[in-house]
Coordinates of C-alpha atoms in Angstrom, one line a residue:
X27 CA -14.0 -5.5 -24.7
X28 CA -17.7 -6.1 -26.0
X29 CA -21.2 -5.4 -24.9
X30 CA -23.0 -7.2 -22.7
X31 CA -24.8 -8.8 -26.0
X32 CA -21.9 -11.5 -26.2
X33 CA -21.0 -13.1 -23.5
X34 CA -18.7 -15.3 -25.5
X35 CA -17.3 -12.8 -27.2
X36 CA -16.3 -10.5 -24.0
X37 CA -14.7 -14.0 -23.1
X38 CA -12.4 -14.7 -26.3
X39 CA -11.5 -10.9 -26.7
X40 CA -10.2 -10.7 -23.0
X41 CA -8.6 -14.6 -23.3
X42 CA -6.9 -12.9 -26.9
X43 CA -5.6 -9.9 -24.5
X44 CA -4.3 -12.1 -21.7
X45 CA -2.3 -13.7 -24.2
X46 CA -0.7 -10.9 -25.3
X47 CA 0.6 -10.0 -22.1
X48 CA -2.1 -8.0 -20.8
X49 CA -2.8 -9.7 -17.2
X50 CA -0.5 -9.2 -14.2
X51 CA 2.8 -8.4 -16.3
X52 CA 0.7 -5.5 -17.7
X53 CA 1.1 -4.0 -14.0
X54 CA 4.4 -5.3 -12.9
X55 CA 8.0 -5.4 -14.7
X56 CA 9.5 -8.6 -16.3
X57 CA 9.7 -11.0 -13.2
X58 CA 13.4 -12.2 -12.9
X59 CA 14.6 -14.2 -9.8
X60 CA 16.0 -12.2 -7.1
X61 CA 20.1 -12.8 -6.5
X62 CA 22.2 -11.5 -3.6
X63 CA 25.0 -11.1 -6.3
X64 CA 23.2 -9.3 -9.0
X65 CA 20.7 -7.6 -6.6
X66 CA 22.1 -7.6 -3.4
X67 CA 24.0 -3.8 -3.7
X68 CA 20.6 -2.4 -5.0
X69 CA 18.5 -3.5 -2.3
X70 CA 20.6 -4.8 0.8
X71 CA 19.7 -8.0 2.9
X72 CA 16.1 -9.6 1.8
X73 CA 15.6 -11.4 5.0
X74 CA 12.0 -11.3 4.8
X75 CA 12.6 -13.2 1.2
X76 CA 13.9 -16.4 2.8
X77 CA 10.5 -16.6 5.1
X78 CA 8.6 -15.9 2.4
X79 CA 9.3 -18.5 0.5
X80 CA 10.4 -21.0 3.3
X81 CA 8.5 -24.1 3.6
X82 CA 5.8 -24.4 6.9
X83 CA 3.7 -27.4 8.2
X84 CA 0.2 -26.3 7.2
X85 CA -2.5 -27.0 9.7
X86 CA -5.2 -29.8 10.0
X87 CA -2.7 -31.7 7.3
X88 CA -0.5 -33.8 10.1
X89 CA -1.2 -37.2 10.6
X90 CA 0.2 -39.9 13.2
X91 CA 1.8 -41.3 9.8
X92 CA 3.2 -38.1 8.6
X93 CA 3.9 -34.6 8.6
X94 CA 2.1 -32.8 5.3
X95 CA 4.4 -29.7 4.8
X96 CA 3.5 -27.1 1.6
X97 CA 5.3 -24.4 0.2
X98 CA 4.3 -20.7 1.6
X99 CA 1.1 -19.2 0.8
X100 CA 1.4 -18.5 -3.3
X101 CA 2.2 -22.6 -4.0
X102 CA -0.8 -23.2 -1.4
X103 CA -4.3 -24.2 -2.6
X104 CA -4.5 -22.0 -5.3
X105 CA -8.0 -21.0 -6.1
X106 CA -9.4 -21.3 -10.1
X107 CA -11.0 -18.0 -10.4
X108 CA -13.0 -16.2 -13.2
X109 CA -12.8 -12.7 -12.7
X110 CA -16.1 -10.5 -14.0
X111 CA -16.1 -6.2 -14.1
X112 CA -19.0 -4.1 -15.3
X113 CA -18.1 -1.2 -17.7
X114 CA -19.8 2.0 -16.8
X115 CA -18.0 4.4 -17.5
X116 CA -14.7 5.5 -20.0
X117 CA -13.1 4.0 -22.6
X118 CA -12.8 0.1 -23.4
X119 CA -9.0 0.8 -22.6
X120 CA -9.9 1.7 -19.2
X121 CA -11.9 -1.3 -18.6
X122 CA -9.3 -3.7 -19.5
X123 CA -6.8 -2.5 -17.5
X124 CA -8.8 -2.4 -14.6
X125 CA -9.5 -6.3 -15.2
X126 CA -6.0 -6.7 -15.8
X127 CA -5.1 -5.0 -12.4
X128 CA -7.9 -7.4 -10.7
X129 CA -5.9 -10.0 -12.6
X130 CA -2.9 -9.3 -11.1
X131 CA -4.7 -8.7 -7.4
X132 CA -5.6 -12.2 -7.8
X133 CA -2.5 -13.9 -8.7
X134 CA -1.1 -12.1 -5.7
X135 CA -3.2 -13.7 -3.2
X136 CA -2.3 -17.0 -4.2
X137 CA -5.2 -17.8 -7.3
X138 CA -5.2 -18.8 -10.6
X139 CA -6.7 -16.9 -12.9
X140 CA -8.8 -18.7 -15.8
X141 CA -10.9 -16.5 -17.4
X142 CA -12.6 -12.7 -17.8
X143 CA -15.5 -11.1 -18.9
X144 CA -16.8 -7.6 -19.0
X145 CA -20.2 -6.4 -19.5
X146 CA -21.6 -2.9 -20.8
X147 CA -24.0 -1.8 -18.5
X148 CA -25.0 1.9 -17.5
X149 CA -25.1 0.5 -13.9
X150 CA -24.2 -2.6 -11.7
X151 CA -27.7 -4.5 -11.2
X152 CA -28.8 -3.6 -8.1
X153 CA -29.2 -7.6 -7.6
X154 CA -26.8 -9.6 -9.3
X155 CA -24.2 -6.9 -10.1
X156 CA -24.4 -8.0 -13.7
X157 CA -27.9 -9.1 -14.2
X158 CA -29.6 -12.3 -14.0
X159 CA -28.9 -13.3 -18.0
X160 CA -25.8 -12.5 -17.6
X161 CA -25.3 -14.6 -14.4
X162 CA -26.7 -17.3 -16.2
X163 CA -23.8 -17.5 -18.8
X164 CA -21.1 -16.7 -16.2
X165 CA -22.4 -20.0 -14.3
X166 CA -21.9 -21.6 -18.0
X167 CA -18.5 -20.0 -17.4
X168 CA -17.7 -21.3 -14.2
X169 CA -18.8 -24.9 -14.8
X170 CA -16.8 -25.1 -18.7
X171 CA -13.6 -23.8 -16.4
X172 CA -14.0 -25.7 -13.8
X173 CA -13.7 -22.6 -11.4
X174 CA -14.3 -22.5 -7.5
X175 CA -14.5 -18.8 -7.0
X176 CA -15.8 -15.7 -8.8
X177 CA -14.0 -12.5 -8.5
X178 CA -16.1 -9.3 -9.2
X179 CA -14.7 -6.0 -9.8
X180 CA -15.9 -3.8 -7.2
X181 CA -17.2 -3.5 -4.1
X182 CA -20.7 -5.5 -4.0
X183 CA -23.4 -5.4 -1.4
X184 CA -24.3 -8.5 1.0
X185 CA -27.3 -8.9 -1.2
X186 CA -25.2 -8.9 -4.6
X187 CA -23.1 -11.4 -2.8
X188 CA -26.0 -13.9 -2.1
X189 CA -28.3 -13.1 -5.3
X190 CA -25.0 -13.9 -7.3
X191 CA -23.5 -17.0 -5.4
X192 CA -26.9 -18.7 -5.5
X193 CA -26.9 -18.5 -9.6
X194 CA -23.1 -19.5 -10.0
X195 CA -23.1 -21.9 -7.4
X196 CA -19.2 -21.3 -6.2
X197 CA -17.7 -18.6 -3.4
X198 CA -18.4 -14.9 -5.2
X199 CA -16.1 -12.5 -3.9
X200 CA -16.0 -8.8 -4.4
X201 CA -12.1 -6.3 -5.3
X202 CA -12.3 -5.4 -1.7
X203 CA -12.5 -8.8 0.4
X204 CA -9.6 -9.6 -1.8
X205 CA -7.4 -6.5 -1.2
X206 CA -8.5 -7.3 2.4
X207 CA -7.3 -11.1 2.0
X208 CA -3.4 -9.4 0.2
X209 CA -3.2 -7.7 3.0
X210 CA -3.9 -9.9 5.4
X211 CA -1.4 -12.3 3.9
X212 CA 1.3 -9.9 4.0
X213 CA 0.9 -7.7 7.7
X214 CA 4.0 -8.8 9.3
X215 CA 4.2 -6.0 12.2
X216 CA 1.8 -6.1 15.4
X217 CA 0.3 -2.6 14.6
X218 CA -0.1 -3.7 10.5
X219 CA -1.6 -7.0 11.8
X220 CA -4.3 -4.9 13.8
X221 CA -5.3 -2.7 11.5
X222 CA -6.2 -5.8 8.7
X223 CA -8.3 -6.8 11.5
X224 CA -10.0 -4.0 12.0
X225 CA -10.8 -3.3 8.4
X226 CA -11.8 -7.5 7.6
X227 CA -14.0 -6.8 10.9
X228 CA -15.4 -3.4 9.3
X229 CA -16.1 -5.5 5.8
X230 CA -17.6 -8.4 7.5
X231 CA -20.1 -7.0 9.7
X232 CA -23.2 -6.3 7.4
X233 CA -22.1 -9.4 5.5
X234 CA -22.8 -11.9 8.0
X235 CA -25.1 -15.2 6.9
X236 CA -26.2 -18.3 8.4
X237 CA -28.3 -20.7 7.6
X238 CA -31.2 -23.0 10.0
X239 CA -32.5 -22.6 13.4
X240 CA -29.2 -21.2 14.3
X241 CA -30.6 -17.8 13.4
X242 CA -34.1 -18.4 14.6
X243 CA -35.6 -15.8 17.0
X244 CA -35.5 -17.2 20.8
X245 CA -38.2 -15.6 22.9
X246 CA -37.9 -13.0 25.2
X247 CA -39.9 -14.3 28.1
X248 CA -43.9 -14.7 28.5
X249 CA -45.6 -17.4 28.2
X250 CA -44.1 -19.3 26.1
X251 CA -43.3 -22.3 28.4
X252 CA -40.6 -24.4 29.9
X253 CA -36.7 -23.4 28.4
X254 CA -38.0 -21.0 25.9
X255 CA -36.6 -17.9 27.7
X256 CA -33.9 -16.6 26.2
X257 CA -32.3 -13.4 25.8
X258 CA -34.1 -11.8 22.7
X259 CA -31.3 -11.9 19.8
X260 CA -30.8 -14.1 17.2
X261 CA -27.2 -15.9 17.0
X262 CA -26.6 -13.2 13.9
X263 CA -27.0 -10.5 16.2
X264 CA -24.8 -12.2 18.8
X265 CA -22.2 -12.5 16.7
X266 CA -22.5 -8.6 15.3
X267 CA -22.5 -7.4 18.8
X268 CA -19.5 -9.8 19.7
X269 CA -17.7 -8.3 16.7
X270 CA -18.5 -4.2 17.8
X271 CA -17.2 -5.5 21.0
X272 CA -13.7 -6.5 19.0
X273 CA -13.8 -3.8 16.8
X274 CA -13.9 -1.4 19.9
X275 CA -11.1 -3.0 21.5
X276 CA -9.0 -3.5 17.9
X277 CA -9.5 0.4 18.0
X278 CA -8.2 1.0 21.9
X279 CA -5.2 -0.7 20.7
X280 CA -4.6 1.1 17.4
X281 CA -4.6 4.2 19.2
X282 CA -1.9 3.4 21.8
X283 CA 0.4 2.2 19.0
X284 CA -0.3 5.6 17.3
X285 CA 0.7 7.3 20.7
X286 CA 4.2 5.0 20.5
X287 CA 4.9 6.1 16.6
X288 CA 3.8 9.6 17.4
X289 CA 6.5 10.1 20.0
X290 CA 9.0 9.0 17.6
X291 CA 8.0 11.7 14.8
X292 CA 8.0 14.2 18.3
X293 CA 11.6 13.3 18.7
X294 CA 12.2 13.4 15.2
X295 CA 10.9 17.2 15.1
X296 CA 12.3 17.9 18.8
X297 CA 15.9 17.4 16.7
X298 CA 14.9 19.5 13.7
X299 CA 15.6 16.3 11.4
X300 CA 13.5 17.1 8.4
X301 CA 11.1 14.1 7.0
X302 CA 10.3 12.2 3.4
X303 CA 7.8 10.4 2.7
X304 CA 7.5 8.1 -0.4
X305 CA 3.7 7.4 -1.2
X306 CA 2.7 6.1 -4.8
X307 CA 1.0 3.1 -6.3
X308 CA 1.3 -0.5 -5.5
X309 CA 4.3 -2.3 -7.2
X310 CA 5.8 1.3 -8.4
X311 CA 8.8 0.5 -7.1
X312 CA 9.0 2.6 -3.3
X313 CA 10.6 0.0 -1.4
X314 CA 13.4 -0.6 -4.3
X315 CA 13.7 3.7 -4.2
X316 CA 14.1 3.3 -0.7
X317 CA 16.9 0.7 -0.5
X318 CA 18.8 2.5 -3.4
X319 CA 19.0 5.7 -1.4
X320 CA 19.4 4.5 2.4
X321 CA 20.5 0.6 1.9
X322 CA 17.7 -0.2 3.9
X323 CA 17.1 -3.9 3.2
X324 CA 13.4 -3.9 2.7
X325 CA 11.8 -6.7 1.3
X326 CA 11.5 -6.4 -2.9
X327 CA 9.0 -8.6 -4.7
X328 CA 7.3 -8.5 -8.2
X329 CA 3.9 -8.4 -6.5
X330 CA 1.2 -6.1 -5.4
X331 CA 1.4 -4.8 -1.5
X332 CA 4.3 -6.7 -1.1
X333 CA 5.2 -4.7 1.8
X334 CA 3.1 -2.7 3.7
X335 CA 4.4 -1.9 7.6
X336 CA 5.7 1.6 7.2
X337 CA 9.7 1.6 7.5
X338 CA 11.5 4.8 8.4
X339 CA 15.3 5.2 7.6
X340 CA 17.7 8.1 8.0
X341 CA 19.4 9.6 5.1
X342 CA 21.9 12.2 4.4
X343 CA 21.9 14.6 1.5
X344 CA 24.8 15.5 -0.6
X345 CA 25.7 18.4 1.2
X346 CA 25.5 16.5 4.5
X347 CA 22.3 17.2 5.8
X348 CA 20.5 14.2 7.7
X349 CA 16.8 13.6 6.9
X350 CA 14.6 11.2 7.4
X351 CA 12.8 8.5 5.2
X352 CA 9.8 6.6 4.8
X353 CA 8.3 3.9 3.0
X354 CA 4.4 4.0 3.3
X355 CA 1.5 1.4 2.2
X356 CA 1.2 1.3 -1.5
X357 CA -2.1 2.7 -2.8
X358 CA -4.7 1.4 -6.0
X359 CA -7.6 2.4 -7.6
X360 CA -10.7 2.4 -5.3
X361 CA -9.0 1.6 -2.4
X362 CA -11.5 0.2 0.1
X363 CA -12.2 2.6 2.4
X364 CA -12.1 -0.1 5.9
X365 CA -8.3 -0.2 5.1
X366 CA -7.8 4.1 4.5
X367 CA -9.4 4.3 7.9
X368 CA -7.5 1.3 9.7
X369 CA -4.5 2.6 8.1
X370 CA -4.8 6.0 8.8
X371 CA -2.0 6.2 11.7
X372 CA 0.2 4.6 9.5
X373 CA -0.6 7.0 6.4
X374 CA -0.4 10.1 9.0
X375 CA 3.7 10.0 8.0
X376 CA 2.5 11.4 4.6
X377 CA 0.6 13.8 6.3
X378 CA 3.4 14.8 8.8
X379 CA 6.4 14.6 6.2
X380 CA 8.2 17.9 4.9
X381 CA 8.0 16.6 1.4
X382 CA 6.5 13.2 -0.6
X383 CA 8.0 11.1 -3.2
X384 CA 5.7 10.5 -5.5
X385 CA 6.8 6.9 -7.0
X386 CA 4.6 6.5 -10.1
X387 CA 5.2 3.2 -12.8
X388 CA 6.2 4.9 -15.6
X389 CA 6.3 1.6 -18.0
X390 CA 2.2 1.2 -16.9
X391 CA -0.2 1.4 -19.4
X392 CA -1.3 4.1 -17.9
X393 CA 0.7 6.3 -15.9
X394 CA -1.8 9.3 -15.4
X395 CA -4.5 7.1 -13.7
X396 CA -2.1 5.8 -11.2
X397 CA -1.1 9.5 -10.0
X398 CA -4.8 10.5 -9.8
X399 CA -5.6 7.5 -7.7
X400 CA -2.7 8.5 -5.3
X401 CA -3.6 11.8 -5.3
X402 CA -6.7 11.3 -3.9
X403 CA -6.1 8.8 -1.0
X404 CA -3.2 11.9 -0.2
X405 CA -6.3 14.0 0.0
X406 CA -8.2 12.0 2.3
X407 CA -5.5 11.7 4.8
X408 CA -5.3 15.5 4.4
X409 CA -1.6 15.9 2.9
X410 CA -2.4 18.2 -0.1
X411 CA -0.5 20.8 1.1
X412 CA 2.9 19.2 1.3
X413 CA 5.2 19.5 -1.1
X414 CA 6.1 17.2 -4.2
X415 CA 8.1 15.6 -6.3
X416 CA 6.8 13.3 -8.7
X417 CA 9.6 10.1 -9.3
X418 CA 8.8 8.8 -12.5
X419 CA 10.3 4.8 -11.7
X420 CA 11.0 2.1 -14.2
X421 CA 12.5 4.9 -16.9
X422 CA 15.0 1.7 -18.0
X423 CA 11.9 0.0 -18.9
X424 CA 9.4 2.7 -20.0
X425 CA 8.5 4.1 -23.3
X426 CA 10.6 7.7 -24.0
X427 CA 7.3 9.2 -25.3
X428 CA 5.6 8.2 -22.6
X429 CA 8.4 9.7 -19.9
X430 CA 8.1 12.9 -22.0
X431 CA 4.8 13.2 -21.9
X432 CA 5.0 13.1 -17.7
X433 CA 8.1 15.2 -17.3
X434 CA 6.2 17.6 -19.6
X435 CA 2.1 17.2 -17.6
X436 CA 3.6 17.5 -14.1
X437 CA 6.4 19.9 -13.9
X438 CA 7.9 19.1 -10.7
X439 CA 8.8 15.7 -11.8
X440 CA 12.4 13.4 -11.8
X441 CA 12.7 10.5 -14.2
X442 CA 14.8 7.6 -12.6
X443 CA 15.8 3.7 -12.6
X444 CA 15.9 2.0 -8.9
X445 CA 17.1 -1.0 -10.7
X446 CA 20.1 0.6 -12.9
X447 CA 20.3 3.8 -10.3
X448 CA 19.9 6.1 -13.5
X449 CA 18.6 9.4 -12.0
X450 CA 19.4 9.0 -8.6
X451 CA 22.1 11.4 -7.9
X452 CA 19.7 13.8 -9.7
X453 CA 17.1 12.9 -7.0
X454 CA 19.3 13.3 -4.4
X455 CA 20.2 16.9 -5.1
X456 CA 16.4 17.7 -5.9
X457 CA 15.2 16.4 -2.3
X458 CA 18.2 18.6 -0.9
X459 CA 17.3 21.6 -2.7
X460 CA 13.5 20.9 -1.8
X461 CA 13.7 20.3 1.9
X462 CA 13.2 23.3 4.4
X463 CA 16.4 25.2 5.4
X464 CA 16.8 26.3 8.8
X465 CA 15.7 30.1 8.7
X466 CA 18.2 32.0 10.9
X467 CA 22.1 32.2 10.0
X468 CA 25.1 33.0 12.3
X469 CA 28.5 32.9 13.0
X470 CA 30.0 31.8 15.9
X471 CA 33.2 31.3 17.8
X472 CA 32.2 28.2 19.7
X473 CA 34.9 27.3 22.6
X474 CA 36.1 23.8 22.3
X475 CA 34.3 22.6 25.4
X476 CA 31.0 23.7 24.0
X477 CA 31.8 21.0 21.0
X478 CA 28.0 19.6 21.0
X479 CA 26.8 22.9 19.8
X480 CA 28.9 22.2 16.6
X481 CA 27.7 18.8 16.8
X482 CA 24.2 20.2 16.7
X483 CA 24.7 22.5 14.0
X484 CA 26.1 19.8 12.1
X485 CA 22.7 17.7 12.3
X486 CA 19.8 20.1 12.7
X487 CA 21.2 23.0 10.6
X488 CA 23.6 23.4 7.4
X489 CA 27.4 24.1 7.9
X490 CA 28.1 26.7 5.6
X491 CA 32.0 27.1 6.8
X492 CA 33.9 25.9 10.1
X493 CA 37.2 27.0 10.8
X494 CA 39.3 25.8 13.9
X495 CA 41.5 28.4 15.7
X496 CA 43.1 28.7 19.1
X497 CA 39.8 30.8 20.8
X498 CA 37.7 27.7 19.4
X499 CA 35.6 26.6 16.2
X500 CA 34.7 29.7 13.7
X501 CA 31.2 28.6 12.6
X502 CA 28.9 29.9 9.6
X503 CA 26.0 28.1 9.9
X504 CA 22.0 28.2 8.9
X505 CA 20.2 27.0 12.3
X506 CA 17.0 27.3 13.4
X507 CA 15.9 29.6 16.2
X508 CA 16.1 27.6 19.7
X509 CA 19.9 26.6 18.4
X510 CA 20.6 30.0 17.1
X511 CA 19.8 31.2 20.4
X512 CA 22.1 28.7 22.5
X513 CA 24.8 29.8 19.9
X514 CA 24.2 33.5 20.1
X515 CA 26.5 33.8 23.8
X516 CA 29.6 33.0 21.3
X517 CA 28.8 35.6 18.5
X518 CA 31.6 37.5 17.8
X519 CA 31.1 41.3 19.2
X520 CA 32.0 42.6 15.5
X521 CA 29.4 40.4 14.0
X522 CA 26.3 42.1 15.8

């Protein structure tokens, strides 16, 4: 990419780049229509597919004439975008694929893209984001494209916002408002639906404008004279209070969902069933690992935050052991920090989990950057001392030097295929060796009318041998210590 001495420049290099395939496929695998025939074993029953893409009568477009009815949100109203980012730091390399990443950010939400520029800059301009020459050429942009929104990538302030819309003249929008907008699209759940809310809320509210006497200053009493009393605010303050009041309530609610989805990890514990977690970058590929090893059916699409309520599935390991796992939000660079706060119930099953997944692209440009990124939101939500595995995905389609390279940097590290299941059974026998084993083993002549004990060792411990004889079952078994002591009555004399 160039300086910020050539606009035009910036704008052929980065058109030259999307052409060679830099944009959205740059972050996502070859896109290839989904089939029950062909895909259907791999990653069960796409129900959610069908509604996706199922047509809907779109509001305010229904006449007494006729019904108006549009294809789901990606064929609807697509916005022409020119997307701008601001080079501060790193290599040219780095820069590029973070436009190419807000590229494929847009696309997802249902836009266009037309064009891209970067500019060289120490800093943002604490006014424009990019300066006001520079704004002048991108409003030369905007009008030669035809484009009704300007995508900037980062997180601007409400005074970059308004400073830069009244140059270009069309809707400026900054990386967060349109993660915000992805995953408002996509929420499905009542608790996912909430948390949006409360984030878009958290966003919004020092980034209220109006315009007129609306947001003149009614007086507070005095003399003023006749129906000039009023209450002291402006309507902008109104509405800022009105939105505190929702985000208030938004977070009463959030926290009586966490108290539903914290009895279920109680239970979970209360039954000794150990818990997975798979966390990793957007579009790595966690909900296709998750339907090759449980069949869970979760919705698979060649899109960023395609899914993002958390789905927990039980699983059984190849010696028999049942476990527990779940598919978490998918994280990106600079996550906005509204959504890691709304979203923390929902990331607290990394936190809570025995061991994470760590589902990294290995056919992205760059790998590395995606694992950092991770790594930190993992910190945030205070998981770093859980253990991992790092799943290398996409091996079918990445480079070999490249999945040498990570199998060499992170040693605890598994190369695999969701799509072609190459690596799986590896996987499999890694999370069984890696999950915690019950700590106490015994053997036990367990009467026939006591058969839930073996039931229970079969499902919260690890069956070493089980023999059936005429006194009852002869059980070797690792268990942990509130079973070990309900099996201890039946311990053979000899044995203790």
């Amino acid at each position: 990419m160039t300086s910020s001495s050539s606009s035009s420049q910036a704008t052929e290099r980065l058109a030259h780049t999307y052409a060679e395939g830099l944009r959205a496929d740059a972050l996502m695998e070859e896109d290839v229509a989904w089939s029950h025939e062909i895909d259907g074993e791999r990653d069960g029953d796409q129900f959610d597919r069908s509604e996706r893409a199922a047509l809907r009568r779109v509001a305010g477009l229904s006449t007494e004439l006729e019904d108006v009815t549009e294809v789901e949100y990606r064929q609807l109203r697509l916005e022409r975008v020119v997307l701008v980012g601001v080079w501060t730091s790193g290599t040219v390399q780095d820069a590029e694929n973070s436009l190419a990443e807000l590229a494929a950010l847009a696309e997802t939400a249902g836009a266009v893209v037309l064009d891209g520029v970067i500019q060289r800059r120490d800093k943002p301009d604490a006014a424009t984001y990019i300066g006001s020459g520079k704004a002048d050429e991108l409003r030369d942009i905007v009008l030669e494209t035809r484009a009704d929104t300007v995508i900037c990538d980062g997180e601007l302030s409400p005074g970059q916002l308004i400073h830069l819309e009244d140059v270009v003249k069309v809707k400026v929008i900054d990386r967060t408002a349109l993660i915000l907008d992805i995953f408002a699209q996509h929420a499905k759940s009542r608790e996912g639906k909430a948390q949006v809310a409360l984030a878009q809320m958290q966003y919004m509210l020092p980034r209220l404008r109006g315009w007129g006497q609306s947001l003149s200053r009614q007086m507070g009493g005095g003399s003023g004279g006749l129906a000039t009393r009023g209450p002291g605010e402006t309507k902008i303050e109104t509405d800022r209070r009105r939105i505190r009041e929702k985000m208030a309530k938004m977070r009463r609610e959030i926290a009586e969902m966490k108290t539903g989805r914290e009895i279920k990890r109680q239970e979970r514990r209360r039954h000794k069933v150990p818990s997975v977690a798979i966390a990793g970058y957007t579009n790595a590929g966690k909900s296709s690992l998750l339907n090759r090893l449980t069949g869970a059916g979760v919705l698979v699409e060649n899109a960023l935050f395609a899914t993002l309520d958390p789905t927990v599935r039980r699983a059984e390991t190849p010696s028999g052991r049942l476990y527990t796992l779940a598919d978490t939000v998918g994280f990106v660079r600079h996550l906005p920090h509204h959504l890691v706060e709304a979203f923390r119930s929902t990331m607290e099953e990394v936190g809570d989990s025995d061991l994470i997944l760590h589902v990294v692209d290995g056919s992205h440009p760059n790998p590395e950057e995606q694992l950092a990124a991770v790594r930190e939101v993992i910190r945030d939500v205070g998981a770093t001392d859980v253990p991992e595995i790092v799943v290398i995905n996409k091996a079918d389609a990445a480079d070999p030097l490249v999945l040498q390279r990570l199998l060499r940097i992170e040693k605890h590290s598994i190369a695999v295929s969701a799509r072609t299941g190459r690596g799986i059974a590896e996987l499999r026998a890694l999370i069984d060796n890696e999950l915690p084993r019950p700590s106490v083993e015994i053997e036990a002549l367990v009467p026939y009318t006591h058969g839930k004990l073996v039931a229970r060792a079969h499902t919260e411990g690890e069956v070493i041998s089980e023999e059936h004889t005429a006194e009852g079952t002869l059980l070797k078994a690792r268990v942990h210590e509130e079973l070990a002591a309900d099996l201890a009555p039946y311990v053979p004399a000899a044995a203790l």
